[in-house]
Short mmCIF file of C-alpha atoms and ligand atoms in Angstrom, two decimals:
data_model
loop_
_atom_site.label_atom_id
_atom_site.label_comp_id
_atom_site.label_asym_id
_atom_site.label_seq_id
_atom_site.Cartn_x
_atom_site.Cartn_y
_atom_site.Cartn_z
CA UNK H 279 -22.97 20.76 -135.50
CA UNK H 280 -19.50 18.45 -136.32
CA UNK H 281 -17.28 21.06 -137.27
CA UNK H 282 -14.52 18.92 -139.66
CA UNK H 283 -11.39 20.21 -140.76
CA UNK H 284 -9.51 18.80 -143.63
CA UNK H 285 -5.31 18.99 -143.51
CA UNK H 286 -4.50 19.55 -147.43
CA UNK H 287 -6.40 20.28 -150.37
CA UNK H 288 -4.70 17.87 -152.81
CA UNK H 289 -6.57 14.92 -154.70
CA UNK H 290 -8.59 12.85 -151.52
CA UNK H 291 -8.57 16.57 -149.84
CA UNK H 292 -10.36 18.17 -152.16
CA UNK H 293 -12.67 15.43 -152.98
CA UNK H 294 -13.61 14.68 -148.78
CA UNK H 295 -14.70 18.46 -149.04
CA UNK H 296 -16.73 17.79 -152.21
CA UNK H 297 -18.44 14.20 -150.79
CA UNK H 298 -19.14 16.69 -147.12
CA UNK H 299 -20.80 19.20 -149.29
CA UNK H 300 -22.62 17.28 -152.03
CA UNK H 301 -24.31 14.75 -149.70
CA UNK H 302 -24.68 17.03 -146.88
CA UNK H 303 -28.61 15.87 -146.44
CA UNK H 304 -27.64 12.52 -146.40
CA UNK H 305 -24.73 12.92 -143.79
CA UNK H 306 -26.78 15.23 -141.63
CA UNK H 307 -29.58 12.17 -142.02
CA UNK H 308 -26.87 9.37 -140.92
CA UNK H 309 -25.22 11.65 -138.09
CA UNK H 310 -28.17 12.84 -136.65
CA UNK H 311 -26.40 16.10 -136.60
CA UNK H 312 -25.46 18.80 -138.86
CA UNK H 313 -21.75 18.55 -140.59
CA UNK H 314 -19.82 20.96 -141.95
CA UNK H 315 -16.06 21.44 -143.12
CA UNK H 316 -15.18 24.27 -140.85
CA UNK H 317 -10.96 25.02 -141.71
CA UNK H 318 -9.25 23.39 -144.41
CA UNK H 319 -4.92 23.83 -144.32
CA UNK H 320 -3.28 24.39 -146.97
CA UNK H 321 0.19 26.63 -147.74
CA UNK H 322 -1.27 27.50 -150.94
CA UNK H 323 -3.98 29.68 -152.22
CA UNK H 324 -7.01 28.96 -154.15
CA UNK H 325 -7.89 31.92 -155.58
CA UNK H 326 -12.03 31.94 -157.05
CA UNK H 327 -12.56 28.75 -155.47
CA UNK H 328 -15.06 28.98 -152.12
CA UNK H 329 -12.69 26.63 -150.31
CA UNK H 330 -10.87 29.68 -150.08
CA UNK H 331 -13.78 30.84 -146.94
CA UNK H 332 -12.19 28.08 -144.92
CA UNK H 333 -8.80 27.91 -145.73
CA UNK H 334 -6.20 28.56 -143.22
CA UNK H 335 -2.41 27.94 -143.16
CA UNK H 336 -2.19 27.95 -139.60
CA UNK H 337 -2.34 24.49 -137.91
CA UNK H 338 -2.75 25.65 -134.20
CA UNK H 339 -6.08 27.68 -134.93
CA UNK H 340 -7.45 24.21 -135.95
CA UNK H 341 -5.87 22.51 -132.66
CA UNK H 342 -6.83 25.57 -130.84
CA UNK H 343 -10.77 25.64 -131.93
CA UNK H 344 -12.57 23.45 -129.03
CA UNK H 345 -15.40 23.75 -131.64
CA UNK H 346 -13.44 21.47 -134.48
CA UNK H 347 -14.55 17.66 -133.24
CA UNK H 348 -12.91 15.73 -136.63
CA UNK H 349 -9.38 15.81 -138.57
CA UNK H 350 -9.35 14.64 -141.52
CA UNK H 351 -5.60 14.35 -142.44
CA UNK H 352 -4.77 13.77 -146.36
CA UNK H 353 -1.13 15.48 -146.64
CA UNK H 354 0.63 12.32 -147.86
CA UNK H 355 4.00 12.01 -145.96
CA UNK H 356 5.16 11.36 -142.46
CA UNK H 357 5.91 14.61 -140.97
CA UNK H 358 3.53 16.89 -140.68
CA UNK H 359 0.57 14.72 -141.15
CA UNK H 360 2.08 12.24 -138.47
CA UNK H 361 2.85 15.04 -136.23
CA UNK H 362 -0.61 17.24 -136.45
CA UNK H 363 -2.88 13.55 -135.98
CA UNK H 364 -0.76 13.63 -133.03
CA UNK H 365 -1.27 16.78 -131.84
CA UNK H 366 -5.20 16.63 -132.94
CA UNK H 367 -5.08 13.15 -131.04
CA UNK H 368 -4.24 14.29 -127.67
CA UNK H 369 -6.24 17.79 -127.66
CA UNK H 370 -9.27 15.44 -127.99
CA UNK H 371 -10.13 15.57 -131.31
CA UNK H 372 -11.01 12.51 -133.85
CA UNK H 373 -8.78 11.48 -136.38
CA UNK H 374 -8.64 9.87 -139.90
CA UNK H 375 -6.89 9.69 -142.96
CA UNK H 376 -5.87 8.36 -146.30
CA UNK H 377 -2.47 8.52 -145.45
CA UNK H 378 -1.63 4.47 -145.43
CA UNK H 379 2.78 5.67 -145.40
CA UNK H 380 1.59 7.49 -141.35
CA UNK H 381 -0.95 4.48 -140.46
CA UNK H 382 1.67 1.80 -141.36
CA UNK H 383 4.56 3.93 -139.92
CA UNK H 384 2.94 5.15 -136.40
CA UNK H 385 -0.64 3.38 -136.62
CA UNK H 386 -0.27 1.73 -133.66
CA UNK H 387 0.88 4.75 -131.41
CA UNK H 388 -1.34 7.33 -132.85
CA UNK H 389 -4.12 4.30 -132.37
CA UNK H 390 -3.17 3.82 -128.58
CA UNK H 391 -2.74 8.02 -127.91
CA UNK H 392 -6.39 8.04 -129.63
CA UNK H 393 -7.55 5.57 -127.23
CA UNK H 394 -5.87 7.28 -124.11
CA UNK H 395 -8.21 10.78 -124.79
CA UNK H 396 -11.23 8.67 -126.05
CA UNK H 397 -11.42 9.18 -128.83
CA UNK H 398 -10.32 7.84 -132.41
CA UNK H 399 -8.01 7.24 -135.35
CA UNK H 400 -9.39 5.49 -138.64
CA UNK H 401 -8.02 5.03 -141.75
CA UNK H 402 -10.50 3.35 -143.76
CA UNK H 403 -8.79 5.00 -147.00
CA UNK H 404 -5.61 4.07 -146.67
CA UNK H 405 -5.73 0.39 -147.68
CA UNK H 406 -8.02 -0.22 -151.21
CA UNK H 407 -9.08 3.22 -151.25
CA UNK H 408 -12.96 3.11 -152.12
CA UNK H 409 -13.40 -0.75 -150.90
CA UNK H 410 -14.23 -0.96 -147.47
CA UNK H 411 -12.09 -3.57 -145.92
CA UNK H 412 -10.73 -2.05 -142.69
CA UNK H 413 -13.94 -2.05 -141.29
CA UNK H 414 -14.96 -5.40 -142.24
CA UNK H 415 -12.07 -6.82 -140.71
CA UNK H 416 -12.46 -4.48 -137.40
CA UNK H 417 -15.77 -5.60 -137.26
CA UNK H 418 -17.86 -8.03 -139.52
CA UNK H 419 -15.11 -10.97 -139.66
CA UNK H 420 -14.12 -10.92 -135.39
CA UNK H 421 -15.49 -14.09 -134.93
CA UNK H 422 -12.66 -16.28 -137.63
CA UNK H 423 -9.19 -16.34 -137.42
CA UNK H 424 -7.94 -14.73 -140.40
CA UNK H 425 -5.97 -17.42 -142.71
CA UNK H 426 -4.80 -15.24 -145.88
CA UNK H 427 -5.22 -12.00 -147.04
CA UNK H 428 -4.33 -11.83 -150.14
CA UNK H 429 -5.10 -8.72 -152.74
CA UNK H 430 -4.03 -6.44 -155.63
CA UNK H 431 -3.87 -3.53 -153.99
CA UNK H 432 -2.35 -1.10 -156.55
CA UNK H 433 -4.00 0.42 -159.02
CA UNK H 434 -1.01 1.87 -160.81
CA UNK H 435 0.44 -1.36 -160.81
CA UNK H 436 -2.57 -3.76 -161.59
CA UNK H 437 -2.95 -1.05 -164.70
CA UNK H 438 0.52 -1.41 -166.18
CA UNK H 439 0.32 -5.35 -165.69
CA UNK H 440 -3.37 -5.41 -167.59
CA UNK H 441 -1.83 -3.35 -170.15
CA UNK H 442 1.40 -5.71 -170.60
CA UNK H 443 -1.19 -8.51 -170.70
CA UNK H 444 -3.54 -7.32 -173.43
CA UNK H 445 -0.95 -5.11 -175.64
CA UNK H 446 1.98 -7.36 -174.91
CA UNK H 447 3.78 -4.04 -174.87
CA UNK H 448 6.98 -3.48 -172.73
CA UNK H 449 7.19 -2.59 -168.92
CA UNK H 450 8.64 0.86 -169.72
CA UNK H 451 6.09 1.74 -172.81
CA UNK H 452 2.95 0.95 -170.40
CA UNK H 453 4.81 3.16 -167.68
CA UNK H 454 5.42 5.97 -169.98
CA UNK H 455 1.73 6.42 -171.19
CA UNK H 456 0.53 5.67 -167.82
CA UNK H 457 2.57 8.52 -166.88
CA UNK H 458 1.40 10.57 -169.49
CA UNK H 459 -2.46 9.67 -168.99
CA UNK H 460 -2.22 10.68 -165.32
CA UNK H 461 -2.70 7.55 -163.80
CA UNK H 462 0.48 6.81 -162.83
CA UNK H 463 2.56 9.31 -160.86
CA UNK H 464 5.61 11.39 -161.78
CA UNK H 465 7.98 9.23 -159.36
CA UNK H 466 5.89 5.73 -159.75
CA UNK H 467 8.85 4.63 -157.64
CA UNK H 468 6.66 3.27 -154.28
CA UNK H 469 4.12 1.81 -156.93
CA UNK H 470 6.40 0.24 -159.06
CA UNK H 471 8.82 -1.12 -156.74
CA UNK H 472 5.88 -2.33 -154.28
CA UNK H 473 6.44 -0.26 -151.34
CA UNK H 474 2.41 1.11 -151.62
CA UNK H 475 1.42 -2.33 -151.84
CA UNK H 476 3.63 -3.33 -148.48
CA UNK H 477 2.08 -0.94 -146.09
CA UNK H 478 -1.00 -1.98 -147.38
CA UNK H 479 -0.73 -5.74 -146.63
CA UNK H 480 1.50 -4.86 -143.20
CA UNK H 481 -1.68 -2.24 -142.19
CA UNK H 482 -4.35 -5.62 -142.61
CA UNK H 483 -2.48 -7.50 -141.47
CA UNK H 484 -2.05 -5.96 -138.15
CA UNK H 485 -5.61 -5.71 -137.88
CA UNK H 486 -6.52 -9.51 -138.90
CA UNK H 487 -3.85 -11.16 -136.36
CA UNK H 488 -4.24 -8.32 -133.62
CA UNK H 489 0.17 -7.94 -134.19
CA UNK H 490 1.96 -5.05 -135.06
CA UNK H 491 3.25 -6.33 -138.59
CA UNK H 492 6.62 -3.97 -139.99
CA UNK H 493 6.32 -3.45 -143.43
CA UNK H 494 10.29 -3.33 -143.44
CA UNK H 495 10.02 -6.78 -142.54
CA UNK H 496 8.67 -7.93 -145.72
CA UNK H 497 10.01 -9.35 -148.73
CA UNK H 498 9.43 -7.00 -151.37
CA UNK H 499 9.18 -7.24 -155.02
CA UNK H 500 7.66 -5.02 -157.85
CA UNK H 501 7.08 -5.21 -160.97
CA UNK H 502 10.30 -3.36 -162.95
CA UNK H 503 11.71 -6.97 -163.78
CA UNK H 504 8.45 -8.37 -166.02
CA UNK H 505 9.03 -8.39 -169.34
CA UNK H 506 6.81 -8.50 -172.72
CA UNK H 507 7.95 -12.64 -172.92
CA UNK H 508 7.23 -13.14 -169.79
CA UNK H 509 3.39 -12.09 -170.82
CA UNK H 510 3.67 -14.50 -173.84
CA UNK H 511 4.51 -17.54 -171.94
CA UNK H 512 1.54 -15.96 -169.66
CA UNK H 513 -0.97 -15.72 -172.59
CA UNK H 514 0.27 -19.73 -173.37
CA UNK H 515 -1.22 -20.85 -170.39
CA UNK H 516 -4.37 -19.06 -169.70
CA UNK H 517 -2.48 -16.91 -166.92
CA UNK H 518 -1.69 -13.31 -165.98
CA UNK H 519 0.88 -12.00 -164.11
CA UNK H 520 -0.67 -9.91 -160.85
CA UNK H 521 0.98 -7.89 -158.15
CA UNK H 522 0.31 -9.23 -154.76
CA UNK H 523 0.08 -8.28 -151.29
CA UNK H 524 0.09 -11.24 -149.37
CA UNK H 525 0.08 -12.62 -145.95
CA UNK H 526 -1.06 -16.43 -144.57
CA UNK H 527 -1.40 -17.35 -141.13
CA UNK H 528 0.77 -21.23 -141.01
CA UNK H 529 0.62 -23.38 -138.21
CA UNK H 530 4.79 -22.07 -138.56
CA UNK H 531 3.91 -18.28 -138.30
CA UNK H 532 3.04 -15.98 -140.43
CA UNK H 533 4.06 -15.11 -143.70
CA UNK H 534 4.13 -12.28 -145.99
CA UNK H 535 5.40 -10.80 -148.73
CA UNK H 536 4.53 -8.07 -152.05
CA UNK H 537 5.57 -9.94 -155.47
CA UNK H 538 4.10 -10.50 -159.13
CA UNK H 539 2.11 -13.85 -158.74
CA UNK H 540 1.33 -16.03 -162.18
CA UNK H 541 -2.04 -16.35 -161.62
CA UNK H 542 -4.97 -18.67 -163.76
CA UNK H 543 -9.34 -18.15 -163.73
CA UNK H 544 -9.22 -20.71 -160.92
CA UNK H 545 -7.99 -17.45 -158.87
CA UNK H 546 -10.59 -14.91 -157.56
CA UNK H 547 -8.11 -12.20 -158.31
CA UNK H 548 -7.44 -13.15 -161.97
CA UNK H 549 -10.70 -10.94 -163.42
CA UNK H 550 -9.25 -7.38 -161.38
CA UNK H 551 -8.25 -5.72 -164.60
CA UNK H 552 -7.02 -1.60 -165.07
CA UNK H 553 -6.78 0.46 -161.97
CA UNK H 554 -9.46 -1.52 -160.07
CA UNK H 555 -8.36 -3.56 -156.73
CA UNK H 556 -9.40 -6.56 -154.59
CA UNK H 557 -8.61 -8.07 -151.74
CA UNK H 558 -9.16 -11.46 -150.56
CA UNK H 559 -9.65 -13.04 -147.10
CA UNK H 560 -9.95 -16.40 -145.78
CA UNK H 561 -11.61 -17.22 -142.53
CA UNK H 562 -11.23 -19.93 -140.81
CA UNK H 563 -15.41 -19.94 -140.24
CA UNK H 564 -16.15 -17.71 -143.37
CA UNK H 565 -13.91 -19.51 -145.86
CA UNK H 566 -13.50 -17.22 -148.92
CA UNK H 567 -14.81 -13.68 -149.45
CA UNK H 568 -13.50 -11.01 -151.96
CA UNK H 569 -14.03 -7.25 -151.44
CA UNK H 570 -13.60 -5.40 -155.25
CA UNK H 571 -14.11 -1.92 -156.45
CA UNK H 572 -12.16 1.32 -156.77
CA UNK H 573 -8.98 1.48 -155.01
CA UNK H 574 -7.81 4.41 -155.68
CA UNK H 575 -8.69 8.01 -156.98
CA UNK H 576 -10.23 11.74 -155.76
CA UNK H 577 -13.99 10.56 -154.69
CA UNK H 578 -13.59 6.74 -154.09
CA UNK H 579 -10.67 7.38 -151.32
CA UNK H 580 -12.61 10.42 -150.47
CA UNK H 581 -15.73 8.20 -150.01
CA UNK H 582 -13.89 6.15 -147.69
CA UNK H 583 -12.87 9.15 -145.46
CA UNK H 584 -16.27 10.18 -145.04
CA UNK H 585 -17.31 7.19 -144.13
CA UNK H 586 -14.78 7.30 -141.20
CA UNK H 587 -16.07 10.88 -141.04
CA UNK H 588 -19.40 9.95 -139.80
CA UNK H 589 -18.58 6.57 -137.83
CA UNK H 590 -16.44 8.87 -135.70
CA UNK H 591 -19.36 11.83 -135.81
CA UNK H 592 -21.15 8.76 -133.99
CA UNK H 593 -18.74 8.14 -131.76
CA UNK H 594 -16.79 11.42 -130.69
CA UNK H 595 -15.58 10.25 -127.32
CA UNK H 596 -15.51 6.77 -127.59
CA UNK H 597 -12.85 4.39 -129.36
CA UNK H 598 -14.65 2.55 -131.58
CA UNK H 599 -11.69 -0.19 -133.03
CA UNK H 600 -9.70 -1.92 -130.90
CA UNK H 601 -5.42 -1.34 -130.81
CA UNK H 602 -3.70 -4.19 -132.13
CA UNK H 603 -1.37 -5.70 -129.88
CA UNK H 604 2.73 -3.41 -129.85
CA UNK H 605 3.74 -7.55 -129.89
CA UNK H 606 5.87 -7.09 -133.28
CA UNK H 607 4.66 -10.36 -136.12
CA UNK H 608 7.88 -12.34 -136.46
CA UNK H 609 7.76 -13.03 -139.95
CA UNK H 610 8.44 -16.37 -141.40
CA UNK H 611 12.13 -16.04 -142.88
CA UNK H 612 11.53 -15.84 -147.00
CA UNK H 613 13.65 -19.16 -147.58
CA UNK H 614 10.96 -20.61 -145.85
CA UNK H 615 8.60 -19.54 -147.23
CA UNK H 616 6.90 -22.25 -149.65
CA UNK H 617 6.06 -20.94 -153.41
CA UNK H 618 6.00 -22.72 -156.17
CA UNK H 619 8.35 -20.69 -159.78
CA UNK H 620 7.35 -20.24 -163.56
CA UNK H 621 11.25 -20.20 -164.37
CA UNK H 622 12.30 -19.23 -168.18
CA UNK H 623 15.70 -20.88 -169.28
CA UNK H 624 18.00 -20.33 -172.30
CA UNK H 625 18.15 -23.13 -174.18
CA UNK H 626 15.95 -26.56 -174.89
CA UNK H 627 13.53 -28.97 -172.65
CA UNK H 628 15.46 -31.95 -174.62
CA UNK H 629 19.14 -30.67 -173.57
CA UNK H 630 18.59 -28.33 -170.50
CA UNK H 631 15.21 -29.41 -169.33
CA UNK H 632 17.39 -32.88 -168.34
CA UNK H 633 18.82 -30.80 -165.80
CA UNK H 634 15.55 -29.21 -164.68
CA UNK H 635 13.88 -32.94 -164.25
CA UNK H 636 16.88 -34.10 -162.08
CA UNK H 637 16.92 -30.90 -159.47
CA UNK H 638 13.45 -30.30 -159.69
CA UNK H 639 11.76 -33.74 -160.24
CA UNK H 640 8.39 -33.18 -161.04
CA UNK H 641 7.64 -30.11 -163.53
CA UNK H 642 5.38 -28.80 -165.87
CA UNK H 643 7.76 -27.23 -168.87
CA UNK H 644 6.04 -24.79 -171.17
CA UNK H 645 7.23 -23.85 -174.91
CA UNK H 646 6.25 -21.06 -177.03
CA UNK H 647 7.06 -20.74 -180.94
CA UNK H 648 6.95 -16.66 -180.42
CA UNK H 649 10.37 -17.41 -178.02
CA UNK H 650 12.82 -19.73 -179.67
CA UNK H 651 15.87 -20.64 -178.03
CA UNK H 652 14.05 -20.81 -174.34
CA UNK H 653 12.14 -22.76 -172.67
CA UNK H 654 10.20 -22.34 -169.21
CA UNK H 655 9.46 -24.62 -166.38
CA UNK H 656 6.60 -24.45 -163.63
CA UNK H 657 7.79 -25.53 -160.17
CA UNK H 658 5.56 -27.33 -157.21
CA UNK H 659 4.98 -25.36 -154.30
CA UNK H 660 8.83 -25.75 -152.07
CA UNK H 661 10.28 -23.46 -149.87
CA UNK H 662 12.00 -20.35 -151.39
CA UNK H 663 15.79 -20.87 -149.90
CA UNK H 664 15.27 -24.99 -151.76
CA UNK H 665 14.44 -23.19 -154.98
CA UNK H 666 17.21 -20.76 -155.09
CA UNK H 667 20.31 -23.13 -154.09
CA UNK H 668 18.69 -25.56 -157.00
CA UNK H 669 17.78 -22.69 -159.38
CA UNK H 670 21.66 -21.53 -158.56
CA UNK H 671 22.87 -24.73 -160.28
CA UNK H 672 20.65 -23.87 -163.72
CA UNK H 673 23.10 -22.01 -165.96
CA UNK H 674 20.76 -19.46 -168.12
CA UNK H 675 17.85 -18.98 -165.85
CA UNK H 676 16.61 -15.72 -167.37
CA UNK H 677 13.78 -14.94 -165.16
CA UNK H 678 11.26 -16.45 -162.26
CA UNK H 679 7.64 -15.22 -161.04
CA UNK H 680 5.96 -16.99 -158.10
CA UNK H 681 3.22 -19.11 -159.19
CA UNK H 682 -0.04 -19.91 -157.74
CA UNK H 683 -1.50 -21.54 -161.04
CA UNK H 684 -3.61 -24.43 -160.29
N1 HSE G 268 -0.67 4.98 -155.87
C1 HSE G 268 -1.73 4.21 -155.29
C2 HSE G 268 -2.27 3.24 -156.34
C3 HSE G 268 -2.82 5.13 -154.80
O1 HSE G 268 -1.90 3.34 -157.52
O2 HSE G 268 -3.03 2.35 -156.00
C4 HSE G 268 -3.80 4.51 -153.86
O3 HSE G 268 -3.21 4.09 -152.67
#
């Protein structure tokens, strides 16, 4: 019997215990062994529901139970869920979580303490919840060096933008009734802003260059700033506007960075609409290959927890994934990083757009009727510090998003 025990019984909690129970047969069919969710933890009660035969507030009767093999931790937080995977870790047991704000934080010391006692820590869920993509890149793609990751990894964010796109509604209308469907949370503050979507990209990217990437090192940029005109000038030339994660492996280093990209069909990524996420990866064998589906939610992320569930049921005292290297990725500095800008400008391409030509040389302006009084101007690809002291010199710039039209 693998006796599991789940930390919280929030959202991804409450669904791991639902995906254990409802497909039990098939678990006990792919283990080889009969599963069960022995303790779940939890400060609060659940009165009528039959978690409540399980449910313990006590952490150390978990750690203390020789006869509890996996922990699945889905707190949300650093402390306790860092410090119980800890504790878990070096009595013996397995590990794995959801929890991408620990993995990104401590990933690679709760990875190496999991290795030390044999056994392991997986987090499957806490990068694209549903899609697998950790494993893939742990084991499927080993034989390429990883070029570019690239993905919308937010479904909060990815819904608000699709939204914007096909209402042409505001930034803080979309956020409001996002907020008041449910889908986007109380304090969308780590969506919005792009910190979610910065572990997520530092977490893959550790894994894909074999580095320990900081996600404090990265440039990051959400999506408070886009406006309704921003989405016309979008609609004008058969773009969107999409939230990226995104790192590249140059022959200068690496770089990465989280910012809205102005994006056209020619992009895999332009068809992930609503909450739905995708992430890209180039190979230096493989070339291009997209993993898309349900990145976020109670059964998809629980789905993906199970799945680390049963590789560790396989595997209880062996490390399965190797440790990325403690060798910290020294990030490309963002003004040199090379992008090319959709720029919008008060004024006219006649009067102003003179000025444009003789900085920028060779652009690609862009008028709409629906915005008089503007114009906008798409940059080629340069490196971030030459567009900003040239954009510096443009009186009226009223707003820029990278572009990676084609
Ligand atoms: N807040 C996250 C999102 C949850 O919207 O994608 C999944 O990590």
């Amino acid at each position: 019997m693998i006796n599991v025990a789940v930390l919280g019984y929030g959202t991804i909690g409450s669904g791991v215990v639902e995906v254990i129970n409802t497909n039990n047969a098939l678990l006990k069919e792919n283990i080889r062994d009969d599963i069960q969710v022995k303790y779940v933890l939890d400060l609060r009660k659940f009165p009528g529901d039959p978690v409540e035969k399980v449910l313990t507030d006590d952490f150390n009767v978990i750690l203390n139970d020789p006869e509890v093999d996996i922990v699945v931790e889905t707190m949300g937080g650093i402390h306790p869920a860092y410090d119980f995977s800890k504790a878990a870790l070096e009595a013996g047991k397995n590990v794995c979580t959801s929890n991408k704000a620990v993995v990104a934080e401590c990933g690679h010391e709760l990875m190496t303490i999991a290795k030390a006692n044999s056994v392991n820590y997986m987090f499957e869920a806490s990068c694209g919840g549903g899609i697998p993509i950790i494993r893939p890149l742990y084991s499927c793609l080993t034989g390429d060096v990883i070029e570019e990751i690239t993905g919308i990894m937010n479904g909060t964010t990815n819904y608000i933008l699709t939204k914007m796109f096909e209402e042409g509604a505001s930034f803080e209308h979309v956020l409001k009734e996002a907020q008041d469907l449910g889908y986007a949370e109380k304090d969308p503050t780590a969506d919005i802003e792009g910190h979610d979507p910065c572990r997520k990209i530092s977490i893959l990217s550790s894994i894909a260059y074999n580095k320990q990437m900081d996600y404090k090192d990265l440039y990051c940029e959400g999506i408070t700033k886009l406006t309704a005109e921003d989405f016309k000038y979008a609609k004008k030339l058969g773009a969107k506007v999409k939230l990226f994660g995104t790192s590249t492996n140059t022959k200068d280093g690496i770089a990465a960075m989280v910012a809205p990209f102005m994006i056209d069909s020619s992009n895999p990524l332009y068809s992930v609409d609503g909450v739905f996420n995708a992430i890209f990866v180039k190979g230096n064998m493989l070339g291009d290959a997209m993993f898309y589906g349900s990145g976020a939610g109670k059964l998809p992320t629980a789905s993906a927890v199970v799945g680390d569930v049963v590789e560790m049921a396989r595997h209880l005292h062996e490390t399965v994934n190797k440790v990325w290297s403690d060798e910290k990725i020294s990030i490309i500095p963002q003004e040199k990083v090379m992008n090319a800008f959709f720029v919008r400008v008060k004024g006219s391409v006649s009067e102003e757009g003179k000025k444009v030509t003789e900085l920028f040389g060779n652009v690609r302006f862009v008028e709409t009727q629906e915005l008089p009084g503007e114009f906008a101007f798409i940059t080629e690809a340069m490196p971030e510090g030459e567009f900003n002291r040239k954009a510096e010199q443009i009186p009226g710039i009223i707003s820029k998003i990278r572009s990676r039209l084609a």
